[in-house]
Amino acid sequence: MPVVSRTALQRYPQVSFDVGDLSYEEECSSFTTSLSSSVFAYKFEHGRRYHAYRDEDYYLPNDDEEKDRLDLFHHILTLSCNNKLHLAPISPNVELILDLGTGTGIWAIDMGDTYPSAKILGNDLSPIQPTLVPPNVRFEVDDVENDWVYRTEFDYIHARYFAGAIKDWPNLLRQVFKFNKPGGWVEFQDFEMQFYMTNGEFKTGCPLDKWCSESIEGLRSVGLEPSPGPKLQQWFKDVGFVNVQQKVVPVPVGVWPKDKRLKTVGALNYHQFNDGLDGMSLRIFTAMKGWQPEELREFLANVRKDLRYPRLQAQHNFYVVYGQKPE
């Protein structure tokens, strides 16, 4: 079973993922069948499906359309980092890896294939991960903003694309620091939500710019941070990480860049943004901002016109920050 409970992890503090460990498999099966109905009792709004567990804490859908977008986004972000799953200099013999907010689990699965000797745990609010995974990968349903009760420390902790999903970032980083092994590494990758341009015609007040501004305002109105990327480096230092490094990666929308890799990133990013715009907007604009669905549809049609305009040349920054816990 791919979904395990935090209680199960307390009973298995070494996070043993051996296929032959029948007691572990039985524990996973027992937990899966006894999960609170709230985890699987999905909510449907405006034709999209949302998770039910702590549903007030996350604004994106969890349906198949969103899962496809997230998997595409995984490839976009990996390509943006020169086809690397991580930038932190973790050991090739890394043992325990924790992936926070694992989403579809695609990063954890790729890491499981890349590091077959490692044991990788991914957690998320929704149990949307696949059942066929490498034997060294497991998933749990959990909210990373709850108090962590793991009985083990992890060699490497990873988080990506938490923009608009976390209320108390400093507390999250304190928990990450606590459960990182001395000498271990932590890596967060996240966005600055606001778009900008270098030589194009993206202008303040255009529909795409207004979409950003309204989204940022809506998320902040309920206590969520929409642009954590530029703040990560200082948060890492504040909790005690050393050897903190930051890489800022521009992520374009569209095929306007001359660089071949960025052109590919831009083409894929256009598709994920254009196709996923409804899902990214519905809860923010209707529940947080009070827009009517008809008003939102008309507005998003103008945002898509901006996205199709080749001279707009919009992009935003993606921040990769990693640091090490002192020995």
Short mmCIF file of C-alpha atoms in Angstrom, two decimals:
data_model
loop_
_atom_site.label_atom_id
_atom_site.label_comp_id
_atom_site.label_asym_id
_atom_site.label_seq_id
_atom_site.Cartn_x
_atom_site.Cartn_y
_atom_site.Cartn_z
CA MET A 1 0.00 0.00 0.00
CA PRO A 2 1.41 3.42 -0.89
CA VAL A 3 -0.26 5.40 1.91
CA VAL A 4 1.08 5.07 5.44
CA SER A 5 0.20 6.85 8.63
CA ARG A 6 2.35 8.83 10.95
CA THR A 7 1.35 6.34 13.65
CA ALA A 8 2.77 3.56 11.54
CA LEU A 9 6.02 5.47 11.22
CA GLN A 10 6.25 5.74 14.99
CA ARG A 11 6.09 1.96 15.12
CA TYR A 12 8.69 1.72 12.38
CA PRO A 13 11.17 4.45 13.30
CA GLN A 14 13.76 3.20 10.81
CA VAL A 15 11.21 3.57 7.99
CA SER A 16 11.75 -0.01 6.84
CA PHE A 17 10.38 -0.44 3.33
CA ASP A 18 11.40 -4.06 2.74
CA VAL A 19 8.89 -5.82 0.54
CA GLY A 20 9.20 -8.92 2.68
CA ASP A 21 8.27 -7.07 5.84
CA LEU A 22 4.75 -8.47 6.12
CA SER A 23 4.08 -6.77 9.42
CA TYR A 24 4.75 -3.41 7.78
CA GLU A 25 2.51 -4.23 4.82
CA GLU A 26 -0.25 -5.35 7.16
CA GLU A 27 0.09 -2.13 9.14
CA CYS A 28 -0.21 -0.08 5.94
CA SER A 29 -3.24 -2.08 4.85
CA SER A 30 -4.87 -1.70 8.24
CA PHE A 31 -4.32 2.02 8.23
CA THR A 32 -5.58 2.48 4.69
CA THR A 33 -8.87 0.77 5.46
CA SER A 34 -9.33 2.76 8.66
CA LEU A 35 -8.48 6.20 7.31
CA SER A 36 -10.94 8.86 8.35
CA SER A 37 -13.63 9.24 5.74
CA SER A 38 -12.72 12.91 5.50
CA VAL A 39 -9.51 12.01 3.64
CA PHE A 40 -11.40 10.37 0.77
CA ALA A 41 -14.69 12.31 0.90
CA TYR A 42 -13.56 14.74 -1.77
CA LYS A 43 -15.35 18.03 -2.32
CA PHE A 44 -16.59 19.21 -5.72
CA GLU A 45 -16.77 22.89 -6.59
CA HIS A 46 -17.37 24.47 -10.02
CA GLY A 47 -16.80 21.12 -11.70
CA ARG A 48 -13.44 20.46 -10.04
CA ARG A 49 -12.50 18.01 -7.27
CA TYR A 50 -10.70 19.16 -4.10
CA HIS A 51 -9.25 17.22 -1.18
CA ALA A 52 -11.30 17.13 2.01
CA TYR A 53 -8.65 16.74 4.70
CA ARG A 54 -7.89 20.26 5.99
CA ASP A 55 -9.49 21.56 2.81
CA GLU A 56 -9.33 25.15 4.03
CA ASP A 57 -5.53 25.02 3.88
CA TYR A 58 -5.09 24.43 0.13
CA TYR A 59 -6.61 26.16 -2.87
CA LEU A 60 -5.73 23.85 -5.77
CA PRO A 61 -7.81 20.89 -7.00
CA ASN A 62 -6.64 17.29 -6.67
CA ASP A 63 -8.42 15.77 -9.67
CA ASP A 64 -6.87 14.04 -12.69
CA GLU A 65 -6.58 17.29 -14.62
CA GLU A 66 -4.57 18.87 -11.82
CA LYS A 67 -2.45 15.73 -11.38
CA ASP A 68 -1.50 15.91 -15.07
CA ARG A 69 -0.57 19.56 -14.65
CA LEU A 70 1.57 18.82 -11.61
CA ASP A 71 3.41 16.04 -13.41
CA LEU A 72 4.10 18.39 -16.32
CA PHE A 73 5.23 21.05 -13.87
CA HIS A 74 7.65 18.53 -12.36
CA HIS A 75 9.32 18.18 -15.76
CA ILE A 76 9.37 21.95 -16.24
CA LEU A 77 11.10 22.56 -12.91
CA THR A 78 13.53 19.68 -13.37
CA LEU A 79 14.46 20.97 -16.82
CA SER A 80 14.86 24.47 -15.35
CA CYS A 81 17.45 22.97 -12.98
CA ASN A 82 19.41 21.41 -15.86
CA ASN A 83 17.66 18.06 -15.55
CA LYS A 84 18.65 17.69 -11.90
CA LEU A 85 16.20 16.47 -9.27
CA HIS A 86 18.08 18.42 -6.60
CA LEU A 87 21.00 20.83 -6.29
CA ALA A 88 22.01 20.07 -2.69
CA PRO A 89 25.22 17.95 -2.59
CA ILE A 90 23.68 14.92 -0.93
CA SER A 91 25.66 11.71 -0.63
CA PRO A 92 25.18 9.07 -3.33
CA ASN A 93 24.62 6.72 -0.39
CA VAL A 94 21.93 8.88 1.21
CA GLU A 95 19.69 6.74 3.43
CA LEU A 96 16.54 8.58 4.54
CA ILE A 97 14.75 11.20 2.41
CA LEU A 98 11.57 13.11 3.27
CA ASP A 99 9.58 14.81 0.49
CA LEU A 100 7.17 17.40 1.89
CA GLY A 101 3.98 18.07 -0.05
CA THR A 102 4.80 15.28 -2.48
CA GLY A 103 1.72 15.89 -4.66
CA THR A 104 1.50 13.13 -7.27
CA GLY A 105 4.69 11.63 -5.83
CA ILE A 106 6.56 11.93 -9.11
CA TRP A 107 9.67 13.54 -7.57
CA ALA A 108 9.84 10.92 -4.81
CA ILE A 109 9.45 8.13 -7.36
CA ASP A 110 12.21 9.54 -9.57
CA MET A 111 14.42 9.84 -6.49
CA GLY A 112 13.63 6.24 -5.58
CA ASP A 113 14.87 5.15 -9.00
CA THR A 114 17.93 7.42 -8.80
CA TYR A 115 18.91 6.39 -5.26
CA PRO A 116 17.87 2.71 -4.95
CA SER A 117 19.62 2.35 -1.59
CA ALA A 118 17.66 5.26 -0.05
CA LYS A 119 14.30 5.05 1.72
CA ILE A 120 12.03 7.85 0.62
CA LEU A 121 8.88 9.05 2.35
CA GLY A 122 6.53 11.54 0.72
CA ASN A 123 3.62 13.20 2.49
CA ASP A 124 0.67 15.21 1.25
CA LEU A 125 -2.83 16.31 2.21
CA SER A 126 -4.31 14.15 -0.56
CA PRO A 127 -3.77 10.40 -1.18
CA ILE A 128 -3.43 10.89 -4.94
CA GLN A 129 -0.12 9.06 -5.41
CA PRO A 130 0.10 5.90 -7.56
CA THR A 131 0.07 2.42 -6.05
CA LEU A 132 2.86 1.05 -8.25
CA VAL A 133 6.03 2.66 -6.92
CA PRO A 134 9.66 1.60 -6.35
CA PRO A 135 10.00 -0.64 -3.27
CA ASN A 136 11.99 2.06 -1.46
CA VAL A 137 9.23 4.72 -1.74
CA ARG A 138 6.21 5.20 0.55
CA PHE A 139 3.61 7.93 0.99
CA GLU A 140 1.56 9.20 3.93
CA VAL A 141 -1.40 11.56 4.33
CA ASP A 142 -0.40 14.44 6.57
CA ASP A 143 -0.33 18.21 7.01
CA VAL A 144 3.25 19.46 7.27
CA GLU A 145 2.07 22.38 9.42
CA ASN A 146 1.02 19.99 12.18
CA ASP A 147 3.57 19.10 14.86
CA TRP A 148 5.89 16.43 13.52
CA VAL A 149 6.21 13.26 15.61
CA TYR A 150 8.74 11.24 13.63
CA ARG A 151 11.15 9.23 15.75
CA THR A 152 13.91 9.46 13.24
CA GLU A 153 15.93 12.20 11.53
CA PHE A 154 16.28 12.44 7.79
CA ASP A 155 19.49 12.81 5.79
CA TYR A 156 17.77 15.00 3.23
CA ILE A 157 14.46 16.89 3.35
CA HIS A 158 12.97 18.31 0.17
CA ALA A 159 10.05 20.62 -0.55
CA ARG A 160 8.92 22.23 -3.78
CA TYR A 161 6.09 24.46 -4.96
CA PHE A 162 4.58 25.39 -1.58
CA ALA A 163 3.63 28.86 -2.83
CA GLY A 164 0.20 29.69 -1.45
CA ALA A 165 0.06 26.57 0.71
CA ILE A 166 1.82 27.46 3.99
CA LYS A 167 0.73 29.88 6.71
CA ASP A 168 3.66 29.68 9.14
CA TRP A 169 6.87 29.31 7.18
CA PRO A 170 9.28 29.99 10.06
CA ASN A 171 7.64 27.24 12.13
CA LEU A 172 7.81 24.84 9.19
CA LEU A 173 11.53 25.53 8.83
CA ARG A 174 12.06 24.99 12.57
CA GLN A 175 10.47 21.56 12.30
CA VAL A 176 12.53 20.77 9.21
CA PHE A 177 15.70 21.75 11.08
CA LYS A 178 14.74 19.61 14.08
CA PHE A 179 14.20 16.47 11.99
CA ASN A 180 17.23 16.91 9.74
CA LYS A 181 20.27 14.84 10.74
CA PRO A 182 23.37 16.76 11.82
CA GLY A 183 25.39 17.17 8.63
CA GLY A 184 22.29 16.49 6.53
CA TRP A 185 20.84 18.72 3.85
CA VAL A 186 17.54 20.50 3.25
CA GLU A 187 16.40 21.92 -0.08
CA PHE A 188 13.36 24.07 -0.84
CA GLN A 189 12.39 25.16 -4.34
CA ASP A 190 9.73 27.80 -4.77
CA PHE A 191 8.43 30.80 -6.69
CA GLU A 192 8.05 34.48 -6.62
CA MET A 193 4.51 34.65 -7.96
CA GLN A 194 4.68 38.03 -9.67
CA PHE A 195 5.56 37.99 -13.37
CA TYR A 196 7.93 40.48 -14.98
CA MET A 197 9.53 41.01 -18.38
CA THR A 198 12.96 42.00 -19.66
CA ASN A 199 12.53 43.25 -23.23
CA GLY A 200 8.89 42.44 -23.94
CA GLU A 201 5.59 44.26 -23.64
CA PHE A 202 4.35 42.89 -20.32
CA LYS A 203 2.90 45.92 -18.53
CA THR A 204 1.56 46.70 -15.10
CA GLY A 205 -2.21 46.41 -15.14
CA CYS A 206 -2.50 44.00 -18.08
CA PRO A 207 -4.78 40.99 -17.45
CA LEU A 208 -1.87 38.66 -16.60
CA ASP A 209 -0.45 41.20 -14.17
CA LYS A 210 -3.88 41.71 -12.63
CA TRP A 211 -4.27 37.94 -12.27
CA CYS A 212 -1.02 37.86 -10.27
CA SER A 213 -1.98 40.84 -8.10
CA GLU A 214 -5.47 39.52 -7.37
CA SER A 215 -4.12 36.03 -6.61
CA ILE A 216 -1.47 37.40 -4.26
CA GLU A 217 -4.02 39.57 -2.48
CA GLY A 218 -6.50 36.69 -2.16
CA LEU A 219 -3.98 34.25 -0.72
CA ARG A 220 -2.60 36.79 1.74
CA SER A 221 -6.13 37.62 2.88
CA VAL A 222 -6.37 34.12 4.38
CA GLY A 223 -2.86 34.11 5.82
CA LEU A 224 -1.05 32.24 3.04
CA GLU A 225 2.27 33.29 1.52
CA PRO A 226 2.06 33.38 -2.29
CA SER A 227 5.72 34.27 -2.98
CA PRO A 228 8.02 32.39 -0.59
CA GLY A 229 10.91 32.05 -3.04
CA PRO A 230 12.82 35.29 -2.24
CA LYS A 231 12.44 34.69 1.52
CA LEU A 232 13.73 31.13 1.70
CA GLN A 233 17.41 31.98 2.05
CA GLN A 234 16.88 34.14 5.13
CA TRP A 235 14.47 31.65 6.68
CA PHE A 236 17.12 28.95 6.30
CA LYS A 237 19.72 31.10 8.03
CA ASP A 238 17.32 32.18 10.78
CA VAL A 239 16.72 28.60 11.98
CA GLY A 240 20.42 27.70 11.98
CA PHE A 241 21.30 26.11 8.65
CA VAL A 242 24.83 26.72 7.41
CA ASN A 243 26.42 26.57 3.95
CA VAL A 244 23.20 28.07 2.61
CA GLN A 245 23.19 28.48 -1.16
CA GLN A 246 20.63 30.10 -3.44
CA LYS A 247 20.09 29.80 -7.17
CA VAL A 248 17.55 32.01 -8.95
CA VAL A 249 16.15 30.49 -12.13
CA PRO A 250 13.97 32.53 -14.53
CA VAL A 251 10.98 30.52 -15.77
CA PRO A 252 9.48 32.01 -18.95
CA VAL A 253 5.99 31.56 -20.38
CA GLY A 254 6.00 30.98 -24.15
CA VAL A 255 8.60 30.23 -26.80
CA TRP A 256 10.13 33.69 -26.98
CA PRO A 257 13.54 32.92 -25.34
CA LYS A 258 16.43 32.39 -27.74
CA ASP A 259 18.11 29.85 -25.49
CA LYS A 260 16.98 26.36 -26.57
CA ARG A 261 16.49 25.02 -23.04
CA LEU A 262 14.55 28.10 -21.90
CA LYS A 263 12.46 27.95 -25.08
CA THR A 264 11.48 24.38 -24.18
CA VAL A 265 10.76 25.39 -20.59
CA GLY A 266 8.65 28.30 -21.85
CA ALA A 267 6.65 26.14 -24.25
CA LEU A 268 5.83 23.58 -21.56
CA ASN A 269 5.12 26.30 -19.02
CA TYR A 270 2.70 27.97 -21.41
CA HIS A 271 0.71 24.76 -21.68
CA GLN A 272 0.62 24.03 -17.96
CA PHE A 273 -0.35 27.60 -17.15
CA ASN A 274 -2.93 27.98 -19.90
CA ASP A 275 -4.51 24.58 -19.25
CA GLY A 276 -4.33 24.89 -15.46
CA LEU A 277 -5.49 28.49 -15.18
CA ASP A 278 -9.05 27.61 -14.14
CA GLY A 279 -7.88 25.29 -11.37
CA MET A 280 -5.34 27.81 -10.12
CA SER A 281 -7.94 30.58 -10.03
CA LEU A 282 -11.31 29.20 -8.96
CA ARG A 283 -10.97 29.10 -5.18
CA ILE A 284 -8.87 32.26 -4.97
CA PHE A 285 -11.20 34.43 -7.02
CA THR A 286 -14.57 33.03 -5.92
CA ALA A 287 -14.04 32.02 -2.27
CA MET A 288 -11.32 34.51 -1.29
CA LYS A 289 -12.08 37.47 -3.56
CA GLY A 290 -15.84 37.10 -3.96
CA TRP A 291 -15.95 37.04 -7.77
CA GLN A 292 -18.84 35.40 -9.60
CA PRO A 293 -17.92 32.39 -11.80
CA GLU A 294 -19.15 34.16 -14.96
CA GLU A 295 -17.03 37.20 -14.14
CA LEU A 296 -14.00 34.99 -13.60
CA ARG A 297 -14.46 33.11 -16.89
CA GLU A 298 -14.54 36.39 -18.83
CA PHE A 299 -11.45 37.62 -17.02
CA LEU A 300 -9.50 34.40 -17.59
CA ALA A 301 -10.28 34.60 -21.31
CA ASN A 302 -8.37 37.91 -21.35
CA VAL A 303 -5.53 36.42 -19.32
CA ARG A 304 -5.22 33.66 -21.93
CA LYS A 305 -5.05 36.31 -24.67
CA ASP A 306 -2.05 37.77 -22.85
CA LEU A 307 -0.45 34.34 -22.63
CA ARG A 308 -0.84 33.86 -26.40
CA TYR A 309 0.66 37.26 -27.24
CA PRO A 310 4.23 36.49 -28.40
CA ARG A 311 5.62 39.93 -27.54
CA LEU A 312 4.50 39.84 -23.92
CA GLN A 313 7.61 37.88 -22.84
CA ALA A 314 6.50 37.26 -19.28
CA GLN A 315 8.52 35.24 -16.80
CA HIS A 316 8.85 34.77 -13.09
CA ASN A 317 11.65 33.63 -10.82
CA PHE A 318 12.09 30.19 -9.31
CA TYR A 319 14.32 30.00 -6.24
CA VAL A 320 16.33 26.94 -5.23
CA VAL A 321 17.73 27.22 -1.71
CA TYR A 322 19.60 24.52 0.18
CA GLY A 323 21.47 24.40 3.44
CA GLN A 324 23.15 22.02 5.86
CA LYS A 325 22.45 21.30 9.51
CA PRO A 326 25.63 21.81 11.56
CA GLU A 327 27.38 18.63 12.77
#
